[in-house]
XYZ file of C-alpha atoms in Angstrom:
716
model
C -20.268 1.795 27.584
C -22.234 0.482 24.704
C -22.057 2.018 21.072
C -25.101 3.394 21.155
C -24.666 5.386 24.464
C -21.554 6.832 23.166
C -21.620 10.115 21.108
C -18.280 9.920 20.311
C -15.570 7.126 20.185
C -12.583 6.282 17.696
C -10.499 3.647 16.529
C -7.194 3.738 15.493
C -6.575 2.570 12.129
C -2.969 1.948 10.857
C -2.949 1.916 7.275
C 0.659 2.098 6.717
C 3.618 0.579 8.432
C 7.308 0.180 7.230
C 10.137 2.101 8.089
C 10.288 4.668 6.030
C 6.430 6.095 6.627
C 3.854 5.220 9.588
C 0.522 6.560 9.352
C -2.234 6.563 12.167
C -5.825 7.536 10.483
C -8.514 7.538 13.425
C -11.920 6.263 12.444
C -15.150 7.842 14.351
C -17.564 5.005 15.371
C -20.477 6.117 13.839
C -23.715 6.209 16.580
C -25.968 3.213 15.839
C -29.510 4.638 15.166
C -32.997 2.622 15.981
C -35.100 2.546 12.841
C -38.026 2.358 14.861
C -37.454 5.657 16.409
C -36.432 7.592 12.937
C -39.752 6.212 11.813
C -41.679 7.290 14.672
C -39.889 10.809 14.971
C -40.890 11.253 11.058
C -44.198 10.409 11.629
C -44.584 12.492 14.404
C -42.991 15.750 12.472
C -45.397 15.156 9.510
C -48.501 14.899 11.307
C -47.677 17.616 13.953
C -49.577 20.588 12.843
C -49.479 24.447 14.333
C -50.202 27.428 12.781
C -46.716 29.003 11.950
C -46.279 25.395 10.164
C -49.650 25.668 8.709
C -48.887 29.373 7.258
C -45.597 28.040 5.968
C -46.958 25.310 4.136
C -49.557 27.544 2.536
C -47.204 30.171 1.525
C -44.825 27.360 0.245
C -47.819 26.252 -2.351
C -48.726 29.332 -3.379
C -45.285 31.339 -3.969
C -46.967 34.615 -5.168
C -48.153 35.313 -1.740
C -44.480 35.269 -0.921
C -42.801 37.612 -3.565
C -45.765 39.850 -4.856
C -45.914 41.902 -1.722
C -42.248 42.526 -1.913
C -42.569 43.391 -5.702
C -40.570 46.296 -7.127
C -42.845 48.352 -9.204
C -40.472 51.055 -10.218
C -37.464 48.415 -11.160
C -39.548 45.524 -12.535
C -42.635 46.875 -14.091
C -41.580 48.039 -17.748
C -39.729 45.013 -18.074
C -42.736 42.581 -17.206
C -44.796 44.665 -18.865
C -42.684 44.900 -22.244
C -41.827 41.424 -22.232
C -45.347 39.846 -21.009
C -46.823 42.017 -24.267
C -44.242 40.433 -26.681
C -45.252 37.016 -25.183
C -48.569 37.252 -25.745
C -48.234 38.760 -29.399
C -46.099 35.632 -30.318
C -48.618 33.365 -28.120
C -51.378 34.277 -30.528
C -50.004 32.654 -33.840
C -48.446 29.828 -32.093
C -51.754 28.948 -30.130
C -53.832 29.119 -33.543
C -51.158 27.050 -35.747
C -50.635 24.448 -32.534
C -54.089 23.916 -32.797
C -53.481 21.577 -36.158
C -51.052 19.713 -33.940
C -53.746 18.902 -31.308
C -56.517 18.183 -33.815
C -58.809 20.506 -32.071
C -60.485 23.877 -32.831
C -57.998 27.306 -32.376
C -59.991 28.183 -29.573
C -59.178 25.285 -27.472
C -55.310 26.408 -27.957
C -56.011 29.932 -26.780
C -57.998 29.133 -24.094
C -55.064 26.971 -22.979
C -52.672 29.664 -23.340
C -54.730 32.102 -21.065
C -55.341 29.825 -18.083
C -51.702 28.179 -17.994
C -50.329 31.998 -17.966
C -52.758 32.448 -15.050
C -52.083 29.533 -12.841
C -48.288 29.367 -13.061
C -48.249 32.827 -12.236
C -49.677 31.820 -8.823
C -47.831 28.641 -8.391
C -44.682 28.464 -10.015
C -41.508 29.477 -8.370
C -39.551 30.388 -11.519
C -39.139 34.199 -12.726
C -38.558 33.720 -16.080
C -40.081 30.236 -17.545
C -42.752 30.828 -20.272
C -45.509 28.291 -19.786
C -48.424 27.219 -21.962
C -49.029 25.485 -25.351
C -45.939 23.423 -26.994
C -45.456 21.926 -29.900
C -44.138 18.303 -28.715
C -47.116 18.284 -26.195
C -49.680 19.261 -29.000
C -48.133 16.327 -31.070
C -48.867 14.061 -28.315
C -52.660 15.123 -27.508
C -53.347 15.150 -30.910
C -52.209 11.665 -31.726
C -54.555 10.298 -28.922
C -57.673 12.590 -30.054
C -56.917 11.162 -33.732
C -56.970 7.287 -32.330
C -60.035 7.877 -30.232
C -61.828 9.700 -33.037
C -61.035 6.552 -35.511
C -62.219 4.340 -32.673
C -65.183 6.085 -32.564
C -66.116 6.016 -35.866
C -65.581 9.503 -36.787
C -63.803 10.979 -40.087
C -60.573 12.477 -38.790
C -60.446 14.398 -42.125
C -59.732 18.315 -40.997
C -61.629 19.817 -43.183
C -65.110 17.984 -42.491
C -67.352 21.054 -42.492
C -70.832 21.308 -39.989
C -73.433 21.223 -43.298
C -76.712 20.621 -43.822
C -78.117 18.773 -46.610
C -81.134 19.731 -48.527
C -83.499 17.645 -46.748
C -82.725 19.682 -43.393
C -80.552 16.874 -41.992
C -77.072 17.174 -40.841
C -73.860 15.580 -42.146
C -72.151 15.464 -38.952
C -71.334 12.407 -37.608
C -72.136 11.906 -33.658
C -71.330 9.265 -31.010
C -73.472 8.635 -28.318
C -72.175 7.420 -25.078
C -73.586 6.676 -22.113
C -72.704 6.698 -18.489
C -74.645 5.491 -15.290
C -75.956 8.433 -15.018
C -76.973 9.973 -18.515
C -77.134 9.688 -22.014
C -75.144 12.217 -24.341
C -74.996 12.609 -28.568
C -71.708 14.039 -29.145
C -70.493 15.412 -32.246
C -66.785 15.061 -33.704
C -65.516 18.716 -32.095
C -67.449 17.603 -28.779
C -65.383 14.121 -28.527
C -62.364 15.555 -29.740
C -62.073 17.838 -26.699
C -63.326 15.130 -24.746
C -60.634 13.407 -25.093
C -58.320 15.991 -24.612
C -59.184 17.105 -21.514
C -59.557 14.117 -19.708
C -55.980 13.129 -20.943
C -54.986 16.626 -20.017
C -56.772 16.099 -16.262
C -55.201 12.576 -15.615
C -51.851 14.252 -16.752
C -52.003 16.645 -14.226
C -53.078 14.248 -11.502
C -50.142 12.251 -12.360
C -48.257 15.378 -11.695
C -49.614 16.626 -8.759
C -49.432 13.087 -6.983
C -45.464 12.866 -8.130
C -45.530 16.223 -6.607
C -47.142 14.939 -3.087
C -44.759 11.959 -3.120
C -41.263 13.929 -3.666
C -40.792 12.780 -6.929
C -39.441 15.747 -8.427
C -35.733 14.094 -8.292
C -36.537 11.486 -11.124
C -35.803 14.711 -13.430
C -31.918 13.547 -13.518
C -33.056 10.515 -14.461
C -34.024 12.520 -17.836
C -30.622 13.127 -19.463
C -30.090 16.048 -21.489
C -29.315 14.025 -24.905
C -31.726 11.929 -24.305
C -34.533 14.969 -23.589
C -32.889 16.921 -26.887
C -32.945 13.864 -28.749
C -36.813 13.532 -28.198
C -37.319 16.752 -28.948
C -35.456 16.725 -32.336
C -37.520 13.063 -33.291
C -40.763 14.835 -32.418
C -39.500 18.058 -34.442
C -38.968 15.446 -37.594
C -42.763 13.966 -37.019
C -44.672 17.837 -36.866
C -42.645 18.469 -39.706
C -44.027 15.777 -41.672
C -47.412 16.388 -40.454
C -47.885 19.863 -41.577
C -46.678 18.912 -45.318
C -50.216 17.877 -46.334
C -51.029 21.711 -45.436
C -48.300 23.173 -47.014
C -49.340 21.075 -50.389
C -53.202 21.313 -49.704
C -53.445 17.688 -49.979
C -56.181 15.708 -48.253
C -54.804 12.659 -47.123
C -55.602 10.137 -44.004
C -54.058 11.318 -40.548
C -51.532 8.193 -39.618
C -51.884 6.167 -36.705
C -50.091 3.443 -34.703
C -46.382 3.061 -34.936
C -44.145 4.565 -38.586
C -46.495 7.259 -38.737
C -44.105 9.121 -40.453
C -42.991 6.935 -42.671
C -47.043 6.250 -43.746
C -47.465 9.581 -43.777
C -45.320 10.428 -46.316
C -46.212 7.522 -48.554
C -49.674 8.693 -48.441
C -48.428 12.194 -49.699
C -46.660 10.985 -52.629
C -49.373 9.041 -53.664
C -51.964 11.965 -53.320
C -49.042 14.825 -54.727
C -51.288 14.862 -58.024
C -53.905 16.977 -56.136
C -51.638 19.664 -54.789
C -53.422 23.099 -54.417
C -50.852 25.380 -55.995
C -52.618 28.254 -54.217
C -51.446 26.861 -51.083
C -48.054 26.144 -52.456
C -47.332 29.442 -53.513
C -48.645 30.688 -50.335
C -46.334 28.232 -48.272
C -43.355 29.360 -50.258
C -44.124 32.851 -49.782
C -44.435 32.709 -45.889
C -41.489 30.609 -44.780
C -39.229 32.738 -47.156
C -40.255 35.868 -45.263
C -40.613 34.047 -42.136
C -36.856 32.789 -42.243
C -35.424 35.904 -43.549
C -37.043 37.486 -40.374
C -35.661 35.302 -38.132
C -32.478 35.498 -39.594
C -32.440 39.119 -39.617
C -33.623 39.125 -36.251
C -30.874 36.790 -35.038
C -27.780 38.793 -37.106
C -29.184 42.194 -35.714
C -30.554 40.894 -32.247
C -28.280 43.380 -30.479
C -29.379 46.383 -32.039
C -32.948 45.229 -31.748
C -34.639 46.030 -28.703
C -37.020 44.028 -29.312
C -38.057 40.973 -31.178
C -39.903 41.265 -34.575
C -43.481 40.173 -34.796
C -43.241 38.615 -37.928
C -45.477 35.640 -37.032
C -48.362 37.865 -36.070
C -48.106 40.312 -39.259
C -48.258 36.960 -41.187
C -51.206 36.238 -39.796
C -53.106 39.454 -40.467
C -51.438 40.052 -44.040
C -52.707 36.289 -44.930
C -55.947 36.587 -43.340
C -56.852 40.061 -45.064
C -55.656 38.412 -48.741
C -57.310 35.316 -47.746
C -60.815 37.165 -47.074
C -60.677 39.904 -49.895
C -59.396 37.109 -52.823
C -61.892 34.732 -51.524
C -59.400 32.059 -51.468
C -61.459 29.344 -49.982
C -63.940 29.516 -52.346
C -62.156 30.346 -55.481
C -59.034 27.945 -54.907
C -60.430 25.665 -52.375
C -57.936 26.389 -49.884
C -58.188 24.974 -46.404
C -58.966 27.595 -44.197
C -59.096 28.019 -40.140
C -63.220 28.615 -40.042
C -64.970 30.301 -37.490
C -63.405 31.088 -33.761
C -66.225 32.049 -31.497
C -65.308 34.857 -28.823
C -65.947 34.790 -25.396
C -65.583 31.599 -22.984
C -67.483 28.250 -23.406
C -68.932 27.396 -20.098
C -66.609 25.106 -17.902
C -67.543 21.177 -17.871
C -65.746 18.521 -15.641
C -63.454 15.907 -17.835
C -65.399 12.885 -18.871
C -65.162 10.295 -16.738
C -65.917 7.574 -18.953
C -63.056 8.918 -21.398
C -60.111 8.459 -18.824
C -59.755 4.766 -18.944
C -59.179 4.983 -22.422
C -56.420 7.684 -22.308
C -55.040 6.777 -18.686
C -51.865 4.807 -19.881
C -51.321 7.691 -22.763
C -51.178 10.218 -19.817
C -48.314 8.812 -18.768
C -45.600 9.759 -21.097
C -47.475 13.369 -21.474
C -47.039 14.346 -17.878
C -43.395 12.989 -17.800
C -42.556 14.841 -20.855
C -44.643 17.895 -19.337
C -42.939 18.058 -15.656
C -39.217 17.190 -17.497
C -39.254 20.106 -19.736
C -40.478 22.387 -16.983
C -38.268 21.494 -14.092
C -35.224 21.472 -16.586
C -35.587 24.762 -18.051
C -36.841 26.414 -14.660
C -33.421 24.902 -13.128
C -31.351 26.274 -16.310
C -33.031 29.934 -15.736
C -32.673 29.997 -11.984
C -28.548 29.077 -12.361
C -28.465 31.749 -14.812
C -30.062 34.570 -12.767
C -28.571 33.300 -9.537
C -32.142 32.603 -7.686
C -33.649 29.004 -6.456
C -36.338 26.889 -7.694
C -38.130 24.004 -5.873
C -38.665 21.154 -8.236
C -41.572 19.342 -6.280
C -43.623 22.931 -6.383
C -42.678 23.097 -9.941
C -44.658 19.657 -10.098
C -47.565 20.991 -8.450
C -47.521 24.028 -10.273
C -47.842 22.355 -13.974
C -50.225 19.830 -12.729
C -52.197 22.310 -11.673
C -51.952 24.163 -14.961
C -53.290 21.260 -16.390
C -55.907 19.971 -13.818
C -57.798 23.263 -13.785
C -57.787 24.699 -17.075
C -59.034 20.902 -18.144
C -62.514 21.896 -16.698
C -62.336 24.804 -19.004
C -61.707 23.262 -22.494
C -57.973 23.540 -22.469
C -55.301 20.742 -23.113
C -51.702 20.038 -22.201
C -49.078 22.488 -20.911
C -45.315 23.410 -20.179
C -42.493 25.409 -20.174
C -41.502 26.316 -23.782
C -37.556 26.898 -24.769
C -38.301 29.647 -27.487
C -40.670 31.798 -25.465
C -38.893 31.398 -22.532
C -35.649 32.856 -24.056
C -37.545 35.613 -25.738
C -39.156 36.619 -22.341
C -35.774 36.599 -20.538
C -34.102 38.740 -23.186
C -36.968 41.333 -23.183
C -36.742 42.159 -19.634
C -38.623 39.727 -17.744
C -38.347 40.066 -14.315
C -41.013 38.331 -12.569
C -44.087 36.305 -13.552
C -46.254 39.051 -13.323
C -45.428 38.970 -17.284
C -47.362 36.179 -17.690
C -50.445 37.915 -16.272
C -49.562 40.700 -19.298
C -49.734 37.717 -21.452
C -52.728 36.340 -20.399
C -54.575 39.838 -20.934
C -53.107 39.870 -24.376
C -54.637 36.475 -25.266
C -58.206 37.838 -23.451
C -58.685 40.275 -25.706
C -58.263 38.042 -28.657
C -60.215 35.698 -26.819
C -63.212 38.399 -26.515
C -62.943 40.684 -29.445
C -60.689 39.780 -32.227
C -60.941 35.934 -33.007
C -63.658 35.729 -35.460
C -61.517 37.760 -37.622
C -58.861 34.896 -38.216
C -61.849 32.781 -39.905
C -60.194 33.035 -43.750
C -56.529 32.176 -42.310
C -55.272 29.651 -44.265
C -54.040 26.731 -42.838
C -50.982 26.546 -44.970
C -49.953 29.626 -43.139
C -50.213 28.084 -39.474
C -48.056 24.586 -40.793
C -45.382 27.265 -41.752
C -45.284 28.865 -38.640
C -44.873 25.727 -37.017
C -42.000 24.716 -39.591
C -40.300 27.853 -39.232
C -40.443 27.851 -35.318
C -38.782 24.138 -35.423
C -35.585 25.425 -37.364
C -33.450 25.203 -34.335
C -34.665 21.589 -33.286
C -33.796 20.609 -36.891
C -30.294 22.559 -36.793
C -29.156 19.868 -34.188
C -28.717 17.362 -36.805
C -25.708 19.711 -37.635
C -24.116 19.059 -34.322
C -23.829 15.498 -34.886
C -19.986 15.418 -35.942
C -19.119 17.676 -32.601
C -21.326 15.488 -30.312
C -19.823 12.292 -31.558
C -16.080 14.280 -30.701
C -17.387 15.320 -27.408
C -18.821 11.990 -26.185
C -19.918 8.841 -27.927
C -22.131 7.591 -25.641
C -24.006 10.595 -25.608
C -24.163 11.073 -28.666
C -25.768 7.383 -29.374
C -28.215 8.464 -26.482
C -29.366 11.353 -28.781
C -29.415 9.218 -32.144
C -31.260 6.520 -30.407
C -33.956 8.849 -28.899
C -34.281 10.806 -32.420
C -34.492 7.781 -34.539
C -37.056 6.023 -32.097
C -39.245 9.317 -31.432
C -39.474 9.984 -35.474
C -39.883 6.387 -36.984
C -41.899 4.871 -34.201
C -43.719 7.107 -32.203
C -43.293 9.553 -29.447
C -44.265 7.569 -26.536
C -41.808 4.875 -27.694
C -39.283 7.222 -28.227
C -39.407 8.440 -25.018
C -39.455 5.040 -23.432
C -36.675 3.909 -25.606
C -34.587 7.255 -24.587
C -34.665 6.460 -20.867
C -34.273 2.684 -21.239
C -31.223 3.275 -23.545
C -29.870 5.905 -21.617
C -29.922 3.480 -18.203
C -28.427 0.793 -20.258
C -25.218 3.107 -20.976
C -24.986 3.676 -17.658
C -24.732 0.161 -16.962
C -22.882 -1.043 -19.612
C -20.031 1.682 -18.283
C -20.305 0.220 -14.941
C -20.516 -3.430 -16.058
C -17.184 -2.702 -18.341
C -15.374 0.089 -16.903
C -11.920 1.035 -17.881
C -8.875 -0.668 -16.226
C -5.433 0.357 -15.956
C -1.912 -1.096 -15.317
C -0.414 1.742 -13.475
C 3.557 3.014 -13.505
C 5.447 5.847 -11.926
C 5.688 9.330 -13.238
C 9.552 9.692 -12.812
C 10.715 11.528 -9.635
C 7.368 11.797 -8.377
C 5.117 9.570 -5.711
C 2.432 9.561 -8.330
C 1.270 6.834 -10.661
C -0.817 6.679 -14.357
C -2.213 4.460 -16.941
C 0.864 3.610 -18.781
C -1.235 3.255 -21.979
C -2.217 6.700 -21.940
C 0.994 8.519 -20.776
C 4.381 8.032 -22.234
C 7.754 8.134 -20.054
C 6.634 6.350 -17.245
C 8.361 4.108 -15.340
C 7.005 0.502 -14.523
C 7.706 -0.495 -11.011
C 10.024 -3.621 -11.118
C 8.427 -6.830 -9.776
C 4.864 -5.242 -9.017
C 1.599 -4.825 -10.483
C -0.405 -1.512 -9.808
C -3.919 -2.311 -11.298
C -6.541 -0.204 -10.947
C -10.605 -0.061 -11.961
C -12.624 2.813 -12.447
C -16.156 1.768 -11.349
C -17.871 -0.004 -8.016
C -17.230 -3.780 -7.335
C -20.547 -5.279 -7.475
C -22.120 -8.525 -8.442
C -22.685 -7.259 -11.895
C -19.015 -6.325 -12.972
C -17.224 -9.397 -10.781
C -16.280 -11.419 -13.843
C -15.028 -8.537 -15.969
C -12.696 -7.248 -12.656
C -11.484 -10.883 -12.568
C -10.903 -11.214 -16.132
C -9.150 -7.734 -16.796
C -6.777 -8.565 -13.507
C -5.825 -11.872 -14.676
C -5.322 -10.616 -18.130
C -3.261 -7.786 -17.277
C -1.269 -9.259 -14.567
C -1.003 -12.024 -16.695
C -1.259 -14.528 -14.387
C -4.316 -16.499 -13.349
C -3.985 -18.408 -10.085
C -6.705 -20.802 -10.429
C -4.357 -22.244 -13.781
C -1.033 -21.318 -12.145
C -2.048 -24.025 -9.415
C -3.488 -27.025 -11.763
C -0.121 -25.932 -14.110
C 1.720 -26.797 -10.696
C 0.333 -29.528 -9.881
C 0.386 -31.078 -13.236
C 4.518 -30.563 -13.256
C 4.789 -32.027 -9.993
C 2.439 -35.128 -10.613
C 4.623 -35.547 -14.236
C 7.924 -34.741 -12.433
C 7.088 -37.875 -9.964
C 6.014 -39.850 -13.193
C 9.339 -39.258 -14.947
C 11.615 -39.616 -11.705
C 10.325 -43.209 -11.287
C 11.304 -43.923 -14.763
C 14.829 -43.210 -13.820
C 15.509 -40.293 -15.344
C 17.390 -37.284 -14.206
C 15.092 -34.585 -12.525
C 16.441 -31.540 -14.695
C 15.897 -33.316 -17.961
C 12.194 -34.317 -16.346
C 11.451 -30.736 -15.312
C 12.831 -29.085 -18.798
C 10.685 -31.767 -20.855
C 7.547 -30.605 -18.975
C 8.091 -26.876 -19.127
C 8.767 -27.453 -23.085
C 5.625 -29.660 -23.667
C 3.525 -27.288 -21.528
C 0.357 -26.049 -23.239
C -1.443 -24.368 -20.945
C -3.255 -21.152 -21.227
C -1.065 -17.785 -21.950
C -2.384 -16.490 -18.488
C -0.199 -19.122 -17.014
C 3.268 -18.125 -17.309
C 6.484 -20.242 -16.420
C 8.257 -17.857 -14.558
C 6.493 -15.111 -12.459
C 7.967 -12.023 -13.276
C 6.534 -10.108 -9.792
C 5.991 -10.908 -6.313
C 2.965 -8.206 -5.736
C -0.106 -6.763 -6.816
C -1.416 -3.525 -5.768
C -5.312 -2.664 -6.285
C -5.534 1.085 -6.498
C -9.145 1.356 -5.023
C -9.812 5.128 -5.519
C -12.168 4.496 -8.310
C -14.031 2.722 -6.392
C -16.961 4.170 -4.409
C -18.199 1.159 -2.822
C -18.407 -3.034 -2.591
C -21.626 -4.835 -2.290
C -21.335 -8.745 -0.844
C -20.308 -10.054 -4.150
C -17.729 -7.397 -4.474
C -15.902 -7.906 -0.654
C -16.145 -11.856 -1.632
C -14.090 -11.396 -5.043
C -11.126 -9.156 -3.144
C -11.258 -12.183 -0.674
C -11.008 -14.355 -3.143
C -7.997 -13.174 -5.210
C -6.426 -12.414 -1.850
C -6.360 -15.970 -1.077
C -5.850 -17.110 -4.927
C -2.642 -15.349 -5.310
C -1.126 -15.818 -1.475
C -1.418 -19.627 -2.843
C 0.844 -19.015 -5.603
C 3.395 -16.771 -3.597
C 1.938 -13.641 -4.768
C 0.889 -10.591 -2.336
C -2.060 -8.359 -3.096
C -2.524 -5.219 -1.074
C -4.948 -2.248 -1.549
C -4.610 1.198 -1.713
C -6.688 4.566 -1.661
C -9.666 2.800 -0.322
C -12.651 5.749 0.843
C -14.196 4.956 4.116
C -17.471 3.244 3.004
C -14.890 0.311 1.315
C -13.227 -0.035 4.368
C -16.205 -0.589 6.510
C -17.316 -2.934 3.912
C -13.983 -4.862 4.022
C -13.799 -4.694 8.140
C -17.393 -6.060 8.806
C -16.312 -9.165 6.238
C -13.360 -9.603 8.121
C -10.941 -9.227 5.103
C -8.394 -8.002 7.377
C -8.134 -11.199 9.707
C -9.928 -11.081 12.753
C -9.985 -7.335 14.645
C -8.371 -6.158 11.661
C -4.955 -7.897 12.988
C -3.629 -7.477 9.213
C -4.700 -4.171 8.116
C -1.094 -2.689 8.074
C 0.057 -5.369 5.588
C -3.178 -5.008 3.352
C -4.573 -1.664 3.537
C -2.277 1.471 2.320
C -3.372 5.175 2.077
C -1.240 5.654 -1.351
C -0.439 3.876 -3.937
C 3.438 4.770 -3.294
C 3.083 3.429 0.597
C 2.039 0.273 -1.017
C 4.892 -0.060 -3.608
C 7.538 0.892 -0.354
C 6.003 -1.388 1.693
C 6.249 -4.587 -0.914
C 9.649 -3.481 -2.076
C 10.558 -3.575 2.010
C 9.168 -6.930 2.451
C 10.715 -8.557 -0.603
C 14.136 -7.252 0.685
C 13.333 -8.168 4.132
C 12.879 -11.692 2.441
C 15.555 -11.966 0.353
C 17.938 -10.711 3.141
C 16.254 -13.667 5.215
C 17.037 -16.184 2.690
C 20.493 -15.099 1.763
């Protein structure tokens, strides 16, 4: 009967065989599978369509259809309405403030917040995540927008006004572009939002494609220290970009690598132009916002709802600026007109997309990474499940669809999600309530923010970075907990801050991977000694009161054995055992040769041997007298072997046998055993497996001792 026709077949593998203990392990033989049949089956299942499957696919793509009919109105509605109102109130000042980071008008930030909440309500699987405008993404969008504005010849000064000269001609720079179908003249604001929507559309397309190809698992390669460091480094860049608003000075926006350094140089060059009205306003706003945050944190158990401090500050500052006429009297920079209603939808400009296609990649990665990680974090906390690929679709369409309505990139935001969860949110119905609050501002209250000073918005942004910047204080703790993770955090944070956000993300990912590779290439190795009166063995450099096993070396290698760390494995083994078999063979050949030469000259054999031993100056890895007869390799920490790893084990087995040292393996997992069997490590038909492979270190030690005692008795 062939292996493919057998449903169950076992073979006896004798792992331990000596007088004191004999263990028989039965290995199941895996039924061989035909790759062609698997592919055909997958294609058949994938292409097979039924009404039930189509219905399930539709419901999976629109999770709201599944959970909304089961909505418990009595239990959930109050918490959802309250959390939705609070998030809506928080969204308004943040949306207006983050428009500074994106280099766009505040109205577009409000559009973004409105549409993102509605779309995630329909497509999202998380009950608590708050999706909308996010400072980090706003910064990344703003950097691309500023670069394209400069390349198009626009003045990126934020305070450029649409003024009319005395001759009746507009002072606004325009940009002429043409496609195959039309020719259009576009002003600075028009061109800026065209770049932002094209960038957002492409980021959304990338995210949807990642969902189609089931690439949600990629989020696990973005480690928590790396994402944390990236956010902290970007926070430093965001802070730097807001300083000019705090001081009321006008400096050109820096582009390219080292933006943070260039910006600070320009700030100090223009420090004499400081607007003291903006400085005083900024100082007051920062004090009020920080004091309110500290009080809120201290008494959050007593306060049922978080204080809407940002909204209060914006309202009061707007009233003071309006009635005090600060823009005209002191020359402070204000937000300007914010129209009501919605601008007619427009297809993102295709002619811009090739210019921003590469910039959309890090934007898409950061957006989905934060959304998926936050979704999984809160799902675990509140004991429900989310689908990573569906989250990819959700955030992808939160970017694609709003890009037709003059919106820019969105993702989940930790701060708003924490507030949402703490104020009683039960489902994404709260997102609809938040969207209605934003809609009310869009339709009615938007024009009232005309006189709002930009320095007030900058203060809101800076105070919102408080938690991210506080993480610098945690560096000693990070270093104590895990030095490698601390290095990943530091490298990512510094590169994100001092090079660029995109390069910081790339450097962080590459450095994280290199750390993993380094751990696998240079793993921990140890010689084991016995714990007194037990059958267990541990690292004698880590624990005290262990007892070395006489005449036996027990070597542990704590990583996969593959082509990249083969050299380190051999180097560690030779160093710890004190014996390189190749050098020992060379030494013995030299001794034998010298012995013959001396014997031919008529000298006594004993004197010749003594002189040879005294004159021998070979490596310290070659001892004159061997103090052990067996090496036991503890394979409990070796998850797999590749071909190079198998050949390495075969090489040390042969090499040490040539100098009279036995090599045995212990604690191998089935994958390692299969690799060794396929390469005939245990001889033909595994005839030597009972002498080379043992179930435990202690069994191997007992076998080695008994074998040596038998050899000694035979010699005697």
